[in-house]
Coordinates of C-alpha atoms and ligand atoms in Angstrom, one line a residue:
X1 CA 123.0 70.7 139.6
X2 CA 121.1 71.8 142.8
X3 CA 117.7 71.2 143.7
X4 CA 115.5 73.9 145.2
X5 CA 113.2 73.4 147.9
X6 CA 109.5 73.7 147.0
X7 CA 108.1 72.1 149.6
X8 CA 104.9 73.5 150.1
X9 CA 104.9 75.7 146.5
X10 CA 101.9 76.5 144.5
X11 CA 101.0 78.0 141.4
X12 CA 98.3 78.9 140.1
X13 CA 96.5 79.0 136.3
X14 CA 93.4 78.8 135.1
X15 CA 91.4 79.0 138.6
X16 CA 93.7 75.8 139.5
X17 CA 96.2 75.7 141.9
X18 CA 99.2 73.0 141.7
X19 CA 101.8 71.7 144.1
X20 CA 105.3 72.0 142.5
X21 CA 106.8 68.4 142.9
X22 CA 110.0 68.2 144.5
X23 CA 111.4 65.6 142.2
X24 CA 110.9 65.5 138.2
X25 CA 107.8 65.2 136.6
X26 CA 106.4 64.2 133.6
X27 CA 103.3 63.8 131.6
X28 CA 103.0 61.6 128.9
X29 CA 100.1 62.0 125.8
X30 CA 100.3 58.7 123.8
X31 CA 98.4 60.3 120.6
X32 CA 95.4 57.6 119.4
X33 CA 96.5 55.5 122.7
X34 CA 93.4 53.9 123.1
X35 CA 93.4 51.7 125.9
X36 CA 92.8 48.5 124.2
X37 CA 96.6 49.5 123.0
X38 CA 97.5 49.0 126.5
X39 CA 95.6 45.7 127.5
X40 CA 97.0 44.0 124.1
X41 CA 100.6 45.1 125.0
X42 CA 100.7 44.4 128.6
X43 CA 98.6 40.9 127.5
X44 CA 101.7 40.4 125.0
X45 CA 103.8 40.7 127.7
X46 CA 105.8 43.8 125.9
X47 CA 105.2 46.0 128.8
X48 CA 107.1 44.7 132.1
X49 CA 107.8 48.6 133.1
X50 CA 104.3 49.6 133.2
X51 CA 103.1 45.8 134.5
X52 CA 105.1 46.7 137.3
X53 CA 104.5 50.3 138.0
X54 CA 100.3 48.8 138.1
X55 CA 101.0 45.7 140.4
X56 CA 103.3 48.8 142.6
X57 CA 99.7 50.3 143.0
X58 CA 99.9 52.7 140.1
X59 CA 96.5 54.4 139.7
X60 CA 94.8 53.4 135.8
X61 CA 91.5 54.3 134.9
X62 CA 89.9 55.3 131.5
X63 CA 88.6 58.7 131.5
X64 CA 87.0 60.9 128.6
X65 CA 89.1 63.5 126.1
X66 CA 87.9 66.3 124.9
X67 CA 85.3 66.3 121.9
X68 CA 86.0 66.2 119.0
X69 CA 88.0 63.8 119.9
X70 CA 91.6 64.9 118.0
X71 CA 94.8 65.7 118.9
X72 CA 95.1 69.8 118.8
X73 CA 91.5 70.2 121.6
X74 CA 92.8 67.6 123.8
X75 CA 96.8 68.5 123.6
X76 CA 95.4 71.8 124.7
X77 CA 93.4 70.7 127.5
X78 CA 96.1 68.3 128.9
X79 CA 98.1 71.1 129.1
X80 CA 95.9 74.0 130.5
X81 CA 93.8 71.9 132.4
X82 CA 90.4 73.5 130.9
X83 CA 88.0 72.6 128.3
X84 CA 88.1 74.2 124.4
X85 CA 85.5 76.4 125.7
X86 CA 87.9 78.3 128.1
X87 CA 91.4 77.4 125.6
X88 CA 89.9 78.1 122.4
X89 CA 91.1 75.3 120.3
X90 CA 88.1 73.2 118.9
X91 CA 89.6 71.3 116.5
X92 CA 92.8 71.3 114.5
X93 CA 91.5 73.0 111.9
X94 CA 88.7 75.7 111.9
X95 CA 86.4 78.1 109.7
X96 CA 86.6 81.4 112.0
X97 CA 83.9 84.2 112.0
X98 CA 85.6 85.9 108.9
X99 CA 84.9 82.8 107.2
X100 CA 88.5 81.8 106.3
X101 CA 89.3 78.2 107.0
X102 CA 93.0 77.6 108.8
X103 CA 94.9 75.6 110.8
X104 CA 94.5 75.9 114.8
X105 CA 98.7 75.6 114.9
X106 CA 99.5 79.1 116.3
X107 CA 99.6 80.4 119.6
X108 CA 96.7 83.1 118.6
X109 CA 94.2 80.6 118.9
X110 CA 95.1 80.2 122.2
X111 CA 93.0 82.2 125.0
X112 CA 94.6 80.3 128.3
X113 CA 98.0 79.9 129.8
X114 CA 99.5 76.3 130.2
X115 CA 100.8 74.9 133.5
X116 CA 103.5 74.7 132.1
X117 CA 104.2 78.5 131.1
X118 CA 102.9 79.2 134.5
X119 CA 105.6 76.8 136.1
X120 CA 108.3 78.5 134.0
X121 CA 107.2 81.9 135.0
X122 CA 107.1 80.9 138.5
X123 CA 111.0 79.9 137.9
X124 CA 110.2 75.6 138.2
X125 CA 112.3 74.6 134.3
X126 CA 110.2 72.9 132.2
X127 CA 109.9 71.5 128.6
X128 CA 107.5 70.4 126.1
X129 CA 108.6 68.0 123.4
X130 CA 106.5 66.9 121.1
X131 CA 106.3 63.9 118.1
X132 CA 104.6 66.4 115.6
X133 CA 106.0 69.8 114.8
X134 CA 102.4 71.3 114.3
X135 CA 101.8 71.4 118.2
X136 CA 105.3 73.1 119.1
X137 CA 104.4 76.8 118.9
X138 CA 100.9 76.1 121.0
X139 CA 102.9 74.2 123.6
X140 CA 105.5 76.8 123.6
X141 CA 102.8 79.5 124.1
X142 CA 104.1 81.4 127.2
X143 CA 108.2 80.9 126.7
X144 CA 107.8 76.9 127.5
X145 CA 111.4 75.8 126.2
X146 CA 109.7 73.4 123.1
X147 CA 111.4 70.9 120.8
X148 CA 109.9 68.1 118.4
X149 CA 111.1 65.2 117.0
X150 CA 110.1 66.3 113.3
X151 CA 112.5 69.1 113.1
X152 CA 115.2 68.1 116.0
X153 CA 118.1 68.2 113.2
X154 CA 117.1 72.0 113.3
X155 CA 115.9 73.0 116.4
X156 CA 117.6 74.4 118.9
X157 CA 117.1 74.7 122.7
X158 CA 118.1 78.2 123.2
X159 CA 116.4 78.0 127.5
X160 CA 118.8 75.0 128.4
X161 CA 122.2 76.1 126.0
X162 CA 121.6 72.6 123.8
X163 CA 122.3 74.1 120.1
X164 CA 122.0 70.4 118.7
X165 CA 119.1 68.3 119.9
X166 CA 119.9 65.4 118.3
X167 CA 123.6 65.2 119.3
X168 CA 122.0 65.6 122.6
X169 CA 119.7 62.4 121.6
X170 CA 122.7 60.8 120.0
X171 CA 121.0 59.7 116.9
X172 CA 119.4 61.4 113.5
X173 CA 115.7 61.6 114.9
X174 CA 113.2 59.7 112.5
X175 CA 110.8 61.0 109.7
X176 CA 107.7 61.6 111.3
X177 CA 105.6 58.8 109.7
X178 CA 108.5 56.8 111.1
X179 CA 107.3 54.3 114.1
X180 CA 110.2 55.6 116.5
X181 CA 109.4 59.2 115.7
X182 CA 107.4 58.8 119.3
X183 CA 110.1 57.3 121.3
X184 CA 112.8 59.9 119.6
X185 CA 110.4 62.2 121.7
X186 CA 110.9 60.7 124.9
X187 CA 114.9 60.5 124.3
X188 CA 114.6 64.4 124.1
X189 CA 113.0 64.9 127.4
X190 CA 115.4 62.8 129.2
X191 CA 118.3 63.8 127.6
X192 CA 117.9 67.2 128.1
X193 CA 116.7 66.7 132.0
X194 CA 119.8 64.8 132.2
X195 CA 122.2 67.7 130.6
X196 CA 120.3 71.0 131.7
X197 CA 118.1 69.9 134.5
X198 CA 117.0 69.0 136.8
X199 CA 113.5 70.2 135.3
X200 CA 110.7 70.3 137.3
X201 CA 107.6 69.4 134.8
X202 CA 108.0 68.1 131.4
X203 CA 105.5 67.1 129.2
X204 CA 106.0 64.6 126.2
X205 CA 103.5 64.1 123.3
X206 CA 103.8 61.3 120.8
X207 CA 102.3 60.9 117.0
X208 CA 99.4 58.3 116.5
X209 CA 101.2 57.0 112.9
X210 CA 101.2 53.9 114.6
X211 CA 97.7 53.9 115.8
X212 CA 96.7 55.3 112.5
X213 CA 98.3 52.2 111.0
X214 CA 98.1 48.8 112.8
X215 CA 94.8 47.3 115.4
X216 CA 96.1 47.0 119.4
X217 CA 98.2 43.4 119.3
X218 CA 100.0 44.1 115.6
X219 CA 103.1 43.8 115.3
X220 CA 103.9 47.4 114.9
X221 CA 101.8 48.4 118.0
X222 CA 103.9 45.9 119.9
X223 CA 107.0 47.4 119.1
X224 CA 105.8 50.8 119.7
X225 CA 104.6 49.6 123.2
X226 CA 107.6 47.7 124.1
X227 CA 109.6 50.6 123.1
X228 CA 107.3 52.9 124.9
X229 CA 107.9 51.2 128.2
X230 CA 111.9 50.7 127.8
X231 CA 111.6 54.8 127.8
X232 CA 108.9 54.4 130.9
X233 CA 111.6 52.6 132.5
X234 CA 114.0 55.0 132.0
X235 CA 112.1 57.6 133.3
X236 CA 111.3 56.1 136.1
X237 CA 114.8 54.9 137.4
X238 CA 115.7 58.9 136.8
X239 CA 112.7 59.5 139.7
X240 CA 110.9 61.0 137.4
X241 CA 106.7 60.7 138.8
X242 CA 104.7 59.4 135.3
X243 CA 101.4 60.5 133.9
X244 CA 100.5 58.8 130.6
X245 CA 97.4 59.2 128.8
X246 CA 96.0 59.6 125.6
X247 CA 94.1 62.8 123.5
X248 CA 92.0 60.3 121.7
X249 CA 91.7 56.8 120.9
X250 CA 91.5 54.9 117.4
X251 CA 88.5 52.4 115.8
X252 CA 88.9 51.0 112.7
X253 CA 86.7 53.5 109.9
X254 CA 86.7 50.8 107.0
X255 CA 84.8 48.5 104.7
X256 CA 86.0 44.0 104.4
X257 CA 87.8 45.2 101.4
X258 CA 90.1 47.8 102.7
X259 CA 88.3 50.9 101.3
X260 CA 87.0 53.3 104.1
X261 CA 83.2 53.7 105.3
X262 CA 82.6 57.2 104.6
X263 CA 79.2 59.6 104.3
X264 CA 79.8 62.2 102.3
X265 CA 77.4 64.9 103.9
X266 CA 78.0 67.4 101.1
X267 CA 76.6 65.0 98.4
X268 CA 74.0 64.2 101.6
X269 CA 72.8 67.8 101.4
X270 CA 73.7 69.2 97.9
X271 CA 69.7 69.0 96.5
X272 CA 68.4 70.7 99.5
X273 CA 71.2 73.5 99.6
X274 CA 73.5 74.2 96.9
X275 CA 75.4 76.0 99.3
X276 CA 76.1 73.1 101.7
X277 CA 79.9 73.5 103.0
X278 CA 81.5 71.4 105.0
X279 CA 84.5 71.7 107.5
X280 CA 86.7 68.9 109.0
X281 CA 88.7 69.5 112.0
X282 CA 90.5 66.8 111.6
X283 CA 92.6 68.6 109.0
X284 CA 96.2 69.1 110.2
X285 CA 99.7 68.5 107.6
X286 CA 99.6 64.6 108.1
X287 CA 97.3 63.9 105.7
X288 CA 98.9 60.0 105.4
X289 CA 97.6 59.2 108.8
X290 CA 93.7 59.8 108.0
X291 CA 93.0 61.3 104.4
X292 CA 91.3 64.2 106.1
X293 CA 88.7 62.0 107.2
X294 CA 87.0 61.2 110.8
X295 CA 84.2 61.0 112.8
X296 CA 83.4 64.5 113.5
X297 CA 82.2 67.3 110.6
X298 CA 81.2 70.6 110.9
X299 CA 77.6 71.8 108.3
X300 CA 77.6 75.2 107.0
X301 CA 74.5 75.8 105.8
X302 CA 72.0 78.3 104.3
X303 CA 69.7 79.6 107.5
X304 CA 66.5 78.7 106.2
X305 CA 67.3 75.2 105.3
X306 CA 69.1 74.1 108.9
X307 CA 66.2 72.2 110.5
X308 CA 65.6 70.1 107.1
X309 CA 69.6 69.2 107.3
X310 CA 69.5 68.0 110.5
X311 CA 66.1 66.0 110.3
X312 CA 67.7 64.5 106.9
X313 CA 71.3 64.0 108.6
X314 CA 70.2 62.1 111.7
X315 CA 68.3 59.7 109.3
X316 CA 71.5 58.6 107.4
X317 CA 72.9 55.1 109.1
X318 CA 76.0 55.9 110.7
X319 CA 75.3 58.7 111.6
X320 CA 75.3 59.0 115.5
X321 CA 74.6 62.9 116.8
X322 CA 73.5 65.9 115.1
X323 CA 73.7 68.9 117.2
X324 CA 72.9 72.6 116.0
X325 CA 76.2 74.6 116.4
X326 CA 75.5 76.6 119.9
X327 CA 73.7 73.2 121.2
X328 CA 77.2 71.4 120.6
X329 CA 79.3 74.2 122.1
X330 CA 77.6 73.4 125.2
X331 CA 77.3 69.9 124.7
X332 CA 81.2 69.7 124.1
X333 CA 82.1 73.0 126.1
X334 CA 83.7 74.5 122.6
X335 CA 84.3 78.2 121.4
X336 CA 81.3 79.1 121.0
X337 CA 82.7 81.4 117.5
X338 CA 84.1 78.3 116.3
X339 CA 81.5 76.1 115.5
X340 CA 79.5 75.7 112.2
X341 CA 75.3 75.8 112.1
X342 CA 75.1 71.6 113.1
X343 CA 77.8 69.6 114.3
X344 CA 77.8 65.2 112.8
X345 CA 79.4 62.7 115.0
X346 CA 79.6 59.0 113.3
X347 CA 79.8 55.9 114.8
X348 CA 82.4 53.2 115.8
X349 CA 83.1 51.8 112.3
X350 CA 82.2 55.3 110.3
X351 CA 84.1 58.7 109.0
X352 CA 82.5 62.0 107.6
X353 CA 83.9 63.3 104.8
X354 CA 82.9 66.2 101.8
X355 CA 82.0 65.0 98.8
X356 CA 83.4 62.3 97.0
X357 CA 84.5 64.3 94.1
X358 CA 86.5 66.6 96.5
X359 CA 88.2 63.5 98.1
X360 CA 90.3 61.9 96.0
X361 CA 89.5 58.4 95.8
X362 CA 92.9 57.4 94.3
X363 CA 94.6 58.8 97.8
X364 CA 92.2 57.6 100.4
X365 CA 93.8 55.4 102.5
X366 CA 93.2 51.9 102.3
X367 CA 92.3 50.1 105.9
X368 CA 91.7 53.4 107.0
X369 CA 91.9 53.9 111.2
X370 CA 90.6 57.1 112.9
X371 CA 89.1 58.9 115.5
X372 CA 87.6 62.3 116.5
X373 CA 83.8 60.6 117.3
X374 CA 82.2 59.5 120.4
X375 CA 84.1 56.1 120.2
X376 CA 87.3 57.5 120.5
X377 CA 86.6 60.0 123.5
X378 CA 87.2 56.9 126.0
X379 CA 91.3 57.3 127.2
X380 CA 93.7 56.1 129.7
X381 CA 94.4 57.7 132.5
X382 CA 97.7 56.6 134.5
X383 CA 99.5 58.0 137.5
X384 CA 102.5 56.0 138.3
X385 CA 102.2 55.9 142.2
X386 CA 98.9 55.4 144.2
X387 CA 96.9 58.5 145.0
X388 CA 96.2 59.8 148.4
X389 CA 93.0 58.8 149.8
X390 CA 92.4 62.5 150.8
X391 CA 92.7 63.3 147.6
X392 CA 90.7 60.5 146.4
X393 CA 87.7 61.5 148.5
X394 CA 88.2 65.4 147.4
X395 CA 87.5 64.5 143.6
X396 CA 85.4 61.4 144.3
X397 CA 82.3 62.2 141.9
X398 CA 83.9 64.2 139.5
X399 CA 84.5 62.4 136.4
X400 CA 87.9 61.1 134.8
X401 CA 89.4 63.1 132.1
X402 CA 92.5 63.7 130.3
X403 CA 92.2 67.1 131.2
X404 CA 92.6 66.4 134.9
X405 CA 96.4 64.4 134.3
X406 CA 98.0 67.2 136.0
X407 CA 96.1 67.7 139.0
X408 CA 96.2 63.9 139.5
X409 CA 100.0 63.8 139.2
X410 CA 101.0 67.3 140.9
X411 CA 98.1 67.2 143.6
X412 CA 96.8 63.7 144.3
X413 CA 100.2 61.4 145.0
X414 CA 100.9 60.8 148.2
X415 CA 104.0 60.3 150.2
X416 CA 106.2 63.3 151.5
X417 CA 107.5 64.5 148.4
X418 CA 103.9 65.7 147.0
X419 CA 102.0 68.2 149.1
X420 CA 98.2 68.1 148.0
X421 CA 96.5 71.2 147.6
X422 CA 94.3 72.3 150.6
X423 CA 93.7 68.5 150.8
Ligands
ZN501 ZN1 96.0 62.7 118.0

């Protein structure tokens, strides 16, 4: 194994230019990692790695995701380092201009390159490995060498020579509404760093089951956390420089009793436009997590009767924003062909659903948690080393985001082995 020299080495993607580290690096996207996840772990004591790393003079601040606040957008922006507008990907789910509804899984969705592809391009390895099998082909986009946890027993690493990832791993990986599906994850990036590297910048992106599941301070959370930071460790002692932060976080969405707090806008609508259609981007193939249902609904409507829906919309309790489509693709930076006529956010403790006839009440889930509104767009946003002051002052101002992980990690550390850029 021989490391190059790239002292000094940029590349550039998406207007952006980033340093190429001289040592391993790795961004990590706890999916639904609110930060109240965090505080209740490190509180529960759970998390010595990362207690450490913070009283070392880590950087941690909260920052926003992407809106809607899911895990396809902000996946996508993490990696890119630009908003939906410029990337393409609004939601994980979509009704396009043809007006077929799909799945934003495959690359053709995607209208920017990833730092990552750009890295590999430019000859710096990399990998992307991520929890849930639906994001593998968009982080791939670009010949990134991509594995996931949900199908490791078939995948193969053809870039690196691995034919068996989870020899590699040295354990069947887990089902994917299995708690360690997530730290299976981070096993894959190290081992294959450790058999076919050194790589240069890896990027690692869990599955929110758990967050889906249990409130910060459960027991389950704790053992995701704890197990979290044993792999934090890890990474750390291989040199590795950290970035951890989240595409959205998690609120509770449910009545005392269990059952969820949902307004069904079709049923909402139906008497003032038979033809009222609505589209949730949450939609992805882990229906058990959420039941299709968050805080975030796109209106199809007939023309004429747009400015009624909206007046009768923003009256409903629980009902936070109503946007007309092109408003909220400015509002939220978004494809501006993606978006329905109005866009519905809901509050803290409230989803946005269809109609109750088209969700099936028998399979809703009961204590339901989700995300994708307002109250979810607060992240974390960790860098495990202290950022340069020069740096500092150069984005001083400009607010936090997930989308700016990578520029904090590859441009804003300080010490010899990370040159800033022009800074
Ligand atoms: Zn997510």
């Amino acid at each position: 194994m021989t490391t190059r020299d790239t002292t000094g080495e940029r590349v550039t993607v998406n207007g952006s230019e980033y340093a190429v580290p001289t040592r391993p690096t790795v961004v990590i996207t706890v999916d639904g990692g609110a930060t109240s996840y965090f505080s209740a772990a490190l509180d529960a004591g759970v998390m010595p790695n990362l207690r450490d790393m913070l009283a070392g003079g880590a950087f941690m601040g909260e920052g926003l995701s992407e809106m809607p606040s899911f895990t396809n957008p902000n996946n996508m922006s993490i990696v890119t380092g630009v908003p939906p507008a410029v990337h393409g990907v609004p939601g994980n789910y979509a009704r396009t201009e043809d007006g077929a509804e799909r799945l934003l899984n495959e690359p053709s969705a995607l209208r920017a390159d990833s730092i990552h592809s750009a890295f590999q391009a430019a000859g710096h390895p990399t990998l992307a490995v991520t929890a849930k099998d639906k994001l593998r082909r968009l982080l791939a986009h670009g010949g990134v060498p991509s594995v996931s946890s949900e199908r490791a027993h078939e995948l193969r690493l053809e870039a690196y020579g691995i034919d068996s990832i989870t020899d590699l791993v040295g354990r069947p990986n887990p089902h994917i509404y299995d708690w360690e599906a997530s730290a299976y994850a981070m096993d894959i990036g190290l081992a294959v760093h450790r058999a076919a590297g050194p790589l240069t910048l890896v990027y690692v992106s869990l599955t929110d089951y758990v967050q889906h599941h249990q409130p910060p301070g459960s027991a389950l959370a704790s053992r995701f956390y704890q197990a979290f930071d044993v792999r934090l460790g890890h990474y750390l002692a291989e040199g590795f420089a950290v970035g951890i932060t989240a595409d959205h976080g998690m609120n509770a969405k449910h009545h005392a009793d269990g059952s969820p707090r949902v307004i069904y806008l079709e049923d909402e609508l139906a008497d003032l436009d038979p033809k009222v259609h609505v589209v949730l981007p949450i939609t992805d193939p882990y229906t058990a997590h959420h039941g299709s249902l968050g805080s975030f609904a796109w209106v199809y409507v007939t023309a004429d009767k747009r400015a009624a829906a909206m007046e009768r919309l923003a009256e409903v309790p629980g009902i936070t924003e109503v946007y007309g489509g092109q408003e909220s693709a400015v509002m939220f930076e978004l494809p501006r062909n993606l978006v329905g006529d109005i866009a519905v956010t809901s509050d803290r403790g409230t989803v946005v659903g269809r109609s109750r006839v088209f969700h099936d009440q028998a399979a809703l889930p009961s204590g339901l948690r989700s995300h994708g509104g307002r109250y979810e767009q607060v992240v974390p946003v960790i860098v495990s080393e202290p950022l340069a002051p020069g740096y500092l002052a150069t984005v001083q101002g400009r607010p936090l985001r997930n989308r700016y992980i990578h520029d904090l990690l590859l441009n804003g550390l300080r010490g010899p082995c990370h040159v800033g850029v022009g800074r």
